[in-house]
PDB file of C-alpha atoms in Angstrom:
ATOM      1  CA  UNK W 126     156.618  28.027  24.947  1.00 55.00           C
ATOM      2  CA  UNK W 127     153.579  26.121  24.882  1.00 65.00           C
ATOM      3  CA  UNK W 128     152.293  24.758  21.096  1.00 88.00           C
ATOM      4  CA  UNK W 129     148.700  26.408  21.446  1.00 93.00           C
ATOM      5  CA  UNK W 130     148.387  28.891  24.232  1.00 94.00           C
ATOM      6  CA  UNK W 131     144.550  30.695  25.631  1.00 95.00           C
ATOM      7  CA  UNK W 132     143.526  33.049  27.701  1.00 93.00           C
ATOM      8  CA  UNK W 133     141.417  30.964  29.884  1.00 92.00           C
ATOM      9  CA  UNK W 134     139.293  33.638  31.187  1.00 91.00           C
ATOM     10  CA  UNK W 135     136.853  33.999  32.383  1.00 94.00           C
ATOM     11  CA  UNK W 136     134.825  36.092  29.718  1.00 96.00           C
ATOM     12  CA  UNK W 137     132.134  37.386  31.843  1.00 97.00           C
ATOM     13  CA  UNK W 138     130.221  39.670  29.208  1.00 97.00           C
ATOM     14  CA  UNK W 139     126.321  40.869  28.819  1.00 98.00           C
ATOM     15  CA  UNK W 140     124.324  40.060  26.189  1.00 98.00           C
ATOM     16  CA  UNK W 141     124.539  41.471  23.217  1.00 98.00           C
ATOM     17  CA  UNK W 142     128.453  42.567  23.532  1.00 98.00           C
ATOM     18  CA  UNK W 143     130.983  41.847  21.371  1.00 98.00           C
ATOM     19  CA  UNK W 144     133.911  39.709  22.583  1.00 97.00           C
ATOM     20  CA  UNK W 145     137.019  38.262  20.880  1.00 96.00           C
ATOM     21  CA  UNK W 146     139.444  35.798  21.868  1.00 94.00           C
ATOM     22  CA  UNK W 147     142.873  34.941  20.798  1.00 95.00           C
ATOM     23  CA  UNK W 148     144.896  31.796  20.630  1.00 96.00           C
ATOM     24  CA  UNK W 149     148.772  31.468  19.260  1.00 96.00           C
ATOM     25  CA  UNK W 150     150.307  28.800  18.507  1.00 94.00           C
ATOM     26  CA  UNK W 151     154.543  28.287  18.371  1.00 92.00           C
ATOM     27  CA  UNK W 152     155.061  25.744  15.428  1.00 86.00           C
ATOM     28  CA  UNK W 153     155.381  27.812  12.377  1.00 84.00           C
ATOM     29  CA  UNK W 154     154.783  24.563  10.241  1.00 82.00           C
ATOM     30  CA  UNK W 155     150.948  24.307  11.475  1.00 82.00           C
ATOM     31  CA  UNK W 156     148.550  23.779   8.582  1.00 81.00           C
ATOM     32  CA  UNK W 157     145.026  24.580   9.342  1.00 87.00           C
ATOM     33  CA  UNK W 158     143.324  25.825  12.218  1.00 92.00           C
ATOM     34  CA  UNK W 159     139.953  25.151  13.802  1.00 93.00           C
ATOM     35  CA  UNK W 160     137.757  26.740  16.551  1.00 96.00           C
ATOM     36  CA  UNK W 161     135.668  23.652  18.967  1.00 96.00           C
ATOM     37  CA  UNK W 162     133.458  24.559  21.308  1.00 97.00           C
ATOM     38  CA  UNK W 163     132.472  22.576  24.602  1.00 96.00           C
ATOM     39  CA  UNK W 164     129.937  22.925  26.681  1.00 96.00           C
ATOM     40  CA  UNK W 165     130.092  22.118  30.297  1.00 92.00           C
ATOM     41  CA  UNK W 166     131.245  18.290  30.821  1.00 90.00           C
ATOM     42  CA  UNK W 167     130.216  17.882  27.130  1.00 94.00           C
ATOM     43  CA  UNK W 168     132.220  16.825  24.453  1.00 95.00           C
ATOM     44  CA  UNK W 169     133.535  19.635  21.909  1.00 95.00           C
ATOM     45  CA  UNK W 170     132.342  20.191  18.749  1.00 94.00           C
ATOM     46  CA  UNK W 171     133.422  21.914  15.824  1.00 93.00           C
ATOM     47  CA  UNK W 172     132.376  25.750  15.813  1.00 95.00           C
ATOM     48  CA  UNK W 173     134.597  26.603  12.613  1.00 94.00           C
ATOM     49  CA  UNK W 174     137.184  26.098  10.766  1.00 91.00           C
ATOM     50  CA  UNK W 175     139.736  29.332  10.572  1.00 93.00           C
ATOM     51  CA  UNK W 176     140.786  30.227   6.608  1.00 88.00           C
ATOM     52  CA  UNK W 177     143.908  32.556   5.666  1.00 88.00           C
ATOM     53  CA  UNK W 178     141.506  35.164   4.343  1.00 89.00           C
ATOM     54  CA  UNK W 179     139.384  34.965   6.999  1.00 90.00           C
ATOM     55  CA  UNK W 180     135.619  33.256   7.331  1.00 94.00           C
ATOM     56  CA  UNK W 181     132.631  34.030   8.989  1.00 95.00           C
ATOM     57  CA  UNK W 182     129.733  32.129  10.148  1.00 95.00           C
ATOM     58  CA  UNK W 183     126.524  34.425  10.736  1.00 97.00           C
ATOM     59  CA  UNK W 184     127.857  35.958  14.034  1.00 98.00           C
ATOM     60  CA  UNK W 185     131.314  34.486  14.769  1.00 98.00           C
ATOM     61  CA  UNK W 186     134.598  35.754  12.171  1.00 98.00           C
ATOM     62  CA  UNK W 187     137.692  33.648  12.296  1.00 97.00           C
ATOM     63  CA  UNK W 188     141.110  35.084  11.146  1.00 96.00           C
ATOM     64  CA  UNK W 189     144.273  34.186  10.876  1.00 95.00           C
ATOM     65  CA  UNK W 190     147.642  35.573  10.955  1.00 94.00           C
ATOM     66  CA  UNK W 191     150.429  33.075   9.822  1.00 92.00           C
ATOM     67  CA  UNK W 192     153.080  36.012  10.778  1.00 92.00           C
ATOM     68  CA  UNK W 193     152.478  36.477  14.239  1.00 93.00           C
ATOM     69  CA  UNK W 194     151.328  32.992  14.395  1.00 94.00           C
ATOM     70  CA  UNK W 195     147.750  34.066  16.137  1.00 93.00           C
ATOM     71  CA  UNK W 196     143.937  33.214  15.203  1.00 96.00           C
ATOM     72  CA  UNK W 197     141.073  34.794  16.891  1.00 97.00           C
ATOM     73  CA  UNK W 198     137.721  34.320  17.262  1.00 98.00           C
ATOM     74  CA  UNK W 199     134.731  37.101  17.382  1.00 98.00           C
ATOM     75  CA  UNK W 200     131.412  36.695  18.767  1.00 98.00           C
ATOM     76  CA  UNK W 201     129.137  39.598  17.769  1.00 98.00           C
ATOM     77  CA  UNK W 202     125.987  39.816  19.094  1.00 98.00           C
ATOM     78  CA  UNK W 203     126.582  37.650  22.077  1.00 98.00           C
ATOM     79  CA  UNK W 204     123.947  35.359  22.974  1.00 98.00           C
ATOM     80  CA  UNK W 205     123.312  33.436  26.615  1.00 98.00           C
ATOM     81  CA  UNK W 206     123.627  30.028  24.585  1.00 97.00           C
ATOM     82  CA  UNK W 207     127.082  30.765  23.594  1.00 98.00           C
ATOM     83  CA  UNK W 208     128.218  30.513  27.472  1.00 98.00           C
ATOM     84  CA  UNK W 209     131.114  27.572  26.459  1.00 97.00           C
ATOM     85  CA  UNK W 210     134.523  26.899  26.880  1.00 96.00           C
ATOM     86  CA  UNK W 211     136.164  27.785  22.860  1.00 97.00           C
ATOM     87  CA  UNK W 212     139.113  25.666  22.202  1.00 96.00           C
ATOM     88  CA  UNK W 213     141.647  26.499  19.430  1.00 95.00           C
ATOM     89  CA  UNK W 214     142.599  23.879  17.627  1.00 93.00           C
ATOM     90  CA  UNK W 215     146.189  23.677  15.331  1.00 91.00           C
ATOM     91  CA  UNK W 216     146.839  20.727  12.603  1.00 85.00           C
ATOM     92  CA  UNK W 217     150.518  19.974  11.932  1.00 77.00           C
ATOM     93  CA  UNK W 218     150.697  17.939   9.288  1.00 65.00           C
ATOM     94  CA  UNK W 219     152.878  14.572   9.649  1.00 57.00           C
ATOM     95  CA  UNK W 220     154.881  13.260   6.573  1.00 50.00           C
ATOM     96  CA  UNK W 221     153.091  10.057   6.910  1.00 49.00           C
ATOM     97  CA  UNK W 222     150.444  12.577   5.585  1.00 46.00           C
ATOM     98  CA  UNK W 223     148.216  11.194   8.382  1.00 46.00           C
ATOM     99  CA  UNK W 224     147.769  14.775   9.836  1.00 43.00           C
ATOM    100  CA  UNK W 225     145.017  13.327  12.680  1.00 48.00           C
ATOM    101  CA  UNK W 226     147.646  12.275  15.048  1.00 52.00           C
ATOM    102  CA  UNK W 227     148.590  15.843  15.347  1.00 74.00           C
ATOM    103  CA  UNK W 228     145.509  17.656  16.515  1.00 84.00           C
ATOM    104  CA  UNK W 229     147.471  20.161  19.153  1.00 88.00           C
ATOM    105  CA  UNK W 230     144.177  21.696  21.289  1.00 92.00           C
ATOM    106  CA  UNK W 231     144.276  24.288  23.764  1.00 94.00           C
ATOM    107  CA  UNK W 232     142.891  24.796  27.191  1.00 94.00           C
ATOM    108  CA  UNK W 233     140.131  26.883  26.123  1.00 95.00           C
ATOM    109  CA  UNK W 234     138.375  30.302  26.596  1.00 96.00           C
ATOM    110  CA  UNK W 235     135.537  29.859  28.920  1.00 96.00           C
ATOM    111  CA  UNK W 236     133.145  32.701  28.138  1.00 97.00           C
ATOM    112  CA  UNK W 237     130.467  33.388  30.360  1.00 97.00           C
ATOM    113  CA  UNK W 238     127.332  35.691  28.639  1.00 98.00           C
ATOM    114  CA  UNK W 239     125.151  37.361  31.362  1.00 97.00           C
ATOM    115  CA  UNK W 240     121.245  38.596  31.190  1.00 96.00           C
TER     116      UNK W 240
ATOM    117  CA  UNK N  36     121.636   8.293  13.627  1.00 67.00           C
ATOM    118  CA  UNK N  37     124.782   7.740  13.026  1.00 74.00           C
ATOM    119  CA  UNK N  38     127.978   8.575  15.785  1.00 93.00           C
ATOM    120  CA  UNK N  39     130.284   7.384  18.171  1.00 96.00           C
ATOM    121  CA  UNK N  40     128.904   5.597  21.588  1.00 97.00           C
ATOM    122  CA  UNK N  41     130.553   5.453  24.939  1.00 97.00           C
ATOM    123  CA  UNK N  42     129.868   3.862  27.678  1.00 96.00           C
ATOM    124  CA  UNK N  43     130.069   3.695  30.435  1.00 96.00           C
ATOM    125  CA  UNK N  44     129.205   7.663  30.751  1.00 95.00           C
ATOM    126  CA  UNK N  45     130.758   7.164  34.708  1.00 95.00           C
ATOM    127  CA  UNK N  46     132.457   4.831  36.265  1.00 94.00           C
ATOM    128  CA  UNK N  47     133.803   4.546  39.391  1.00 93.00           C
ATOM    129  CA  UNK N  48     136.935   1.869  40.635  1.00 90.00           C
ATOM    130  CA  UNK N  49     139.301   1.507  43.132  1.00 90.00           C
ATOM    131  CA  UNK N  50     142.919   1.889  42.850  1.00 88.00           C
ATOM    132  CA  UNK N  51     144.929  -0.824  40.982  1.00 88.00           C
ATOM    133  CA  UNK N  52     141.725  -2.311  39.460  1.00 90.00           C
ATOM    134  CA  UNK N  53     142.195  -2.194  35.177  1.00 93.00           C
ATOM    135  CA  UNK N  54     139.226  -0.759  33.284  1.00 95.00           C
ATOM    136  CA  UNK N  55     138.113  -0.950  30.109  1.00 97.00           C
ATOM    137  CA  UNK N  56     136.421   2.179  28.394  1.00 97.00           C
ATOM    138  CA  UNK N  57     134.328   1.030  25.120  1.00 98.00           C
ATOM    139  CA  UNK N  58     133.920   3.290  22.217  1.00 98.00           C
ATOM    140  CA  UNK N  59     131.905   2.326  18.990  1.00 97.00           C
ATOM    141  CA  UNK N  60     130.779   4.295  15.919  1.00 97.00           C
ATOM    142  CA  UNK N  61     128.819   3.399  12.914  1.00 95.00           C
ATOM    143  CA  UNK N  62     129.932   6.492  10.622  1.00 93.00           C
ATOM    144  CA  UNK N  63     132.457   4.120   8.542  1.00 92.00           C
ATOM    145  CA  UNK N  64     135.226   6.258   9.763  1.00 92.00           C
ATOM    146  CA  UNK N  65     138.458   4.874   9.410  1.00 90.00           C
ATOM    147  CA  UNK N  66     140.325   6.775  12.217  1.00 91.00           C
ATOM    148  CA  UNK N  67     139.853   6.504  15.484  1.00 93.00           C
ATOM    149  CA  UNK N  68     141.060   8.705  18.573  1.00 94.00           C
ATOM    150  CA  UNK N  69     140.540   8.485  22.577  1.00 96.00           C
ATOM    151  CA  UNK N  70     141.985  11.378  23.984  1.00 96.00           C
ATOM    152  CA  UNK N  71     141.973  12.630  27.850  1.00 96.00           C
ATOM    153  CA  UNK N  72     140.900  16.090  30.055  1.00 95.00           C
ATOM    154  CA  UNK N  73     141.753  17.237  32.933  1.00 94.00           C
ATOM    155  CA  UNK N  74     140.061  20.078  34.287  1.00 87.00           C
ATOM    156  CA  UNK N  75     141.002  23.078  33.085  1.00 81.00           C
ATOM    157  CA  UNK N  76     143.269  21.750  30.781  1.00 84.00           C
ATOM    158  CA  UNK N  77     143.449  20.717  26.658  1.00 87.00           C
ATOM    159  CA  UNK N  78     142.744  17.411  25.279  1.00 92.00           C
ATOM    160  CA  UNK N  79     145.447  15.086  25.284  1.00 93.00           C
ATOM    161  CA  UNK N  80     145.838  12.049  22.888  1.00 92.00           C
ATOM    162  CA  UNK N  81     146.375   8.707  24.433  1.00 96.00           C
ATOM    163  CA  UNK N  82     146.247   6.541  21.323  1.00 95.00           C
ATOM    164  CA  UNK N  83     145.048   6.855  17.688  1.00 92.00           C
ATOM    165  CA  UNK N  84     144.208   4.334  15.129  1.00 92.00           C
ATOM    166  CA  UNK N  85     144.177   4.753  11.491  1.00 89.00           C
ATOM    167  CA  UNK N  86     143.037   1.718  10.245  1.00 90.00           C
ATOM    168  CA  UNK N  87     142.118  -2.035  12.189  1.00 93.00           C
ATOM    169  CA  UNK N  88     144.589  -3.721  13.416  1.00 94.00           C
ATOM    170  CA  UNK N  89     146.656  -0.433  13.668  1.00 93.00           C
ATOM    171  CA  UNK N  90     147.336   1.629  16.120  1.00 94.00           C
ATOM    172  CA  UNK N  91     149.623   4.601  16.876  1.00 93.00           C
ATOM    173  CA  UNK N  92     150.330   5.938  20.575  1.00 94.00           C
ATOM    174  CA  UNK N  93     149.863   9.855  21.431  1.00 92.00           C
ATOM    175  CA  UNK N  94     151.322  12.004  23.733  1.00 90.00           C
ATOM    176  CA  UNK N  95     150.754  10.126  27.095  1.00 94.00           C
ATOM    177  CA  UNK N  96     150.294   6.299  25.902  1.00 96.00           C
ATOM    178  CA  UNK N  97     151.842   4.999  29.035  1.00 95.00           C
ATOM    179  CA  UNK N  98     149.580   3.177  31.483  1.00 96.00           C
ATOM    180  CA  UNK N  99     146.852   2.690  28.537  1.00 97.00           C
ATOM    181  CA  UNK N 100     146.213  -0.290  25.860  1.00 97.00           C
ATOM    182  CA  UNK N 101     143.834  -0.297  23.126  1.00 98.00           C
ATOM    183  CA  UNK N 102     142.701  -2.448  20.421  1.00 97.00           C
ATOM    184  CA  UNK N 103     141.551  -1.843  16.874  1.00 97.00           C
ATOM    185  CA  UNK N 104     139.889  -5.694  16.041  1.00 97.00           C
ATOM    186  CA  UNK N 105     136.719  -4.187  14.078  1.00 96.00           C
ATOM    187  CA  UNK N 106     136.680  -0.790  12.464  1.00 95.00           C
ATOM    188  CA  UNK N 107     133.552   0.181  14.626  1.00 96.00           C
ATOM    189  CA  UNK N 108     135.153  -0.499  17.526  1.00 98.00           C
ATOM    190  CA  UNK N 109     138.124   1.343  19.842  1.00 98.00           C
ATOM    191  CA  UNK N 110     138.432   0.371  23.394  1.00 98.00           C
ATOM    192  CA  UNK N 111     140.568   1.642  26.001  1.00 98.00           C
ATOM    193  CA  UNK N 112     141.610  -0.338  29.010  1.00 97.00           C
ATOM    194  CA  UNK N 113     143.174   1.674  31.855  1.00 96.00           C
ATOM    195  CA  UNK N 114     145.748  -0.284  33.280  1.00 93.00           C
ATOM    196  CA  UNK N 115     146.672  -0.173  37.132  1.00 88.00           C
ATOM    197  CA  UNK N 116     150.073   1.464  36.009  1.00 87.00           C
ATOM    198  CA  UNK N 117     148.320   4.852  35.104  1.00 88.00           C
ATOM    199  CA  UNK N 118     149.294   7.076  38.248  1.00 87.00           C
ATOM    200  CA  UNK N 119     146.728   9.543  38.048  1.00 90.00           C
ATOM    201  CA  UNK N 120     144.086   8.027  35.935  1.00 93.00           C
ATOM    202  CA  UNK N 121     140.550   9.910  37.350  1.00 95.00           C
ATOM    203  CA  UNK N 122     140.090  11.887  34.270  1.00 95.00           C
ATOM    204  CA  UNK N 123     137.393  13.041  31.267  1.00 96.00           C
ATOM    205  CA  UNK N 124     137.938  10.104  28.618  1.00 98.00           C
ATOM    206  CA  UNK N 125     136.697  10.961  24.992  1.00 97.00           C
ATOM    207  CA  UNK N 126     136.784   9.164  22.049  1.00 97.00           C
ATOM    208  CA  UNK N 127     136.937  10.470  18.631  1.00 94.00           C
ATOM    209  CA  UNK N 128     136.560   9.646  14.645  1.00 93.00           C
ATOM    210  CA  UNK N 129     136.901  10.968  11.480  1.00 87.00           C
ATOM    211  CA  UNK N 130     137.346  10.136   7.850  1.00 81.00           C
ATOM    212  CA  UNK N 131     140.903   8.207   7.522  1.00 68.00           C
ATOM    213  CA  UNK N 132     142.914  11.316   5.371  1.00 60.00           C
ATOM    214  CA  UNK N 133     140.751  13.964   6.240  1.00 61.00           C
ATOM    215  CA  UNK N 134     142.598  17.245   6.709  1.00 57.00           C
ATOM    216  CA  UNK N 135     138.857  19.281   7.798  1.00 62.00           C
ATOM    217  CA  UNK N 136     140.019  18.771  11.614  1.00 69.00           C
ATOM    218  CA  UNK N 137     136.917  17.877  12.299  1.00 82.00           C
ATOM    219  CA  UNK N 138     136.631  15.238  14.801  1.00 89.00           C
ATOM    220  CA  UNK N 139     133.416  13.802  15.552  1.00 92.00           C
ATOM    221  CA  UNK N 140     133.305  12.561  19.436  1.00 95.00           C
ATOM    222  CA  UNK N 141     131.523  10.606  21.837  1.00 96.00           C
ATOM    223  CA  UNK N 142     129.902  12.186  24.535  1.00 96.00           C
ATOM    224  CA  UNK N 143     132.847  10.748  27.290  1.00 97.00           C
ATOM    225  CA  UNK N 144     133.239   8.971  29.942  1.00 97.00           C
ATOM    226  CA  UNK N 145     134.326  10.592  33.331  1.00 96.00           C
ATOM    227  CA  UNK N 146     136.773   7.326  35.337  1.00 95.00           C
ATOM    228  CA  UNK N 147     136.739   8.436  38.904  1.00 94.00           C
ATOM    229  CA  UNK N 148     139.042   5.969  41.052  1.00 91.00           C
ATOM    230  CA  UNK N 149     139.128   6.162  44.488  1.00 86.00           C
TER     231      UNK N 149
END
């Protein structure tokens, strides 16, 4: 099983829809969870980091779910700027305690928002 | 403004020929990362580097060197023994101990040999 698995898409939605994507992840010991976003040959950049309670950021909700070992990702109000590739991102924390070493990413969602 | 420089942004070199990718950032972060991307695939991390003079290898180390001489500073030299080295190169940093996740990265540098 692979440590932090996408649906790559395509997303193709229109503007203004709703879409959600989901990511899981097979190492129960993971620590935090982040969602990056990268634009085409760009670099990725942090979008949000994913809480146990659940966070939201204006239009986008992060949740996670330690027990089926899944976070997603919502996009409400879709806009054509968020056309991007969303990678999920999983921390397992080392016992150096150095946890940067073990940034797992995945391939990414691309999501595609139409006129 | 502060962040992490790479150049060159594309780069183009012929089989067997060694390069040498710089990276340099002037956020006083401690760690250091370069990582590689395929298309259509995740990031992958060559080599990280917690602190100068140190340096840890990643997931697919073999065929790369680095160096960690000034904290600024992170180059990567692709070595002739990298089979398949045409790839997305990015370089990363962030706060040495930081458990946010967030990495702050360079804007990459795409290696194309031929």
């Amino acid at each position: 099983r692979k440590e932090v698995e996408q649906d790559p898409g395509p997303f193709n939605v229109p503007e203004g829809a709703t879409v959600a994507f989901n990511c899981t992840y097979s190492n129960s010991a993971s620590q935090s969870f982040f969602w990056y976003r990268q634009d085409c040959r760009k670099e990725p950049k942090l979008l949000m980091s994913v809480y146990s309670s659940g966070n939201e950021d204006g239009r986008f909700t992060a949740q996670l779910n330690r027990a089926s070992q899944y976070i997603s990702l919502l996009i409400r109000d879709s806009k054509l700027s968020d056309s991007a590739t969303y990678l999920c991102v999983v921390n397992v924390q080392s016992n150096s305690g150095g946890s940067q070493g073990n940034l797992i990413f995945g391939k990414g969602t691309k999501l595609s928002v139409k006129p | 403004d502060g962040g992490i420089t790479q150049s060159p942004k594309y780069l183009f070199r012929k089989e067997g020929q060694n390069v040498t990718l710089s990276c340099e950032q002037n956020l006083n972060h401690d760690a250091m990362y370069w990582y590689r991307q395929d298309p259509g695939q995740g990031l992958r991390l060559i080599y990280y580097s917690q602190i100068v003079n140190d340096f840890q290898k990643g997931d697919i180390a073999e065929g790369y060197s680095v160096s960690r001489e000034k904290k600024e500073s992170f180059p990567l030299t692709v070595t002739s023994a990298q089979k398949n080295p045409t790839a997305f190169y990015l370089c990363a940093s962030n706060p040495r101990g930081s458990y946010t996740g967030e990495l702050f990265f360079g804007e990459g540098s795409r290696l194309t040999v031929l």
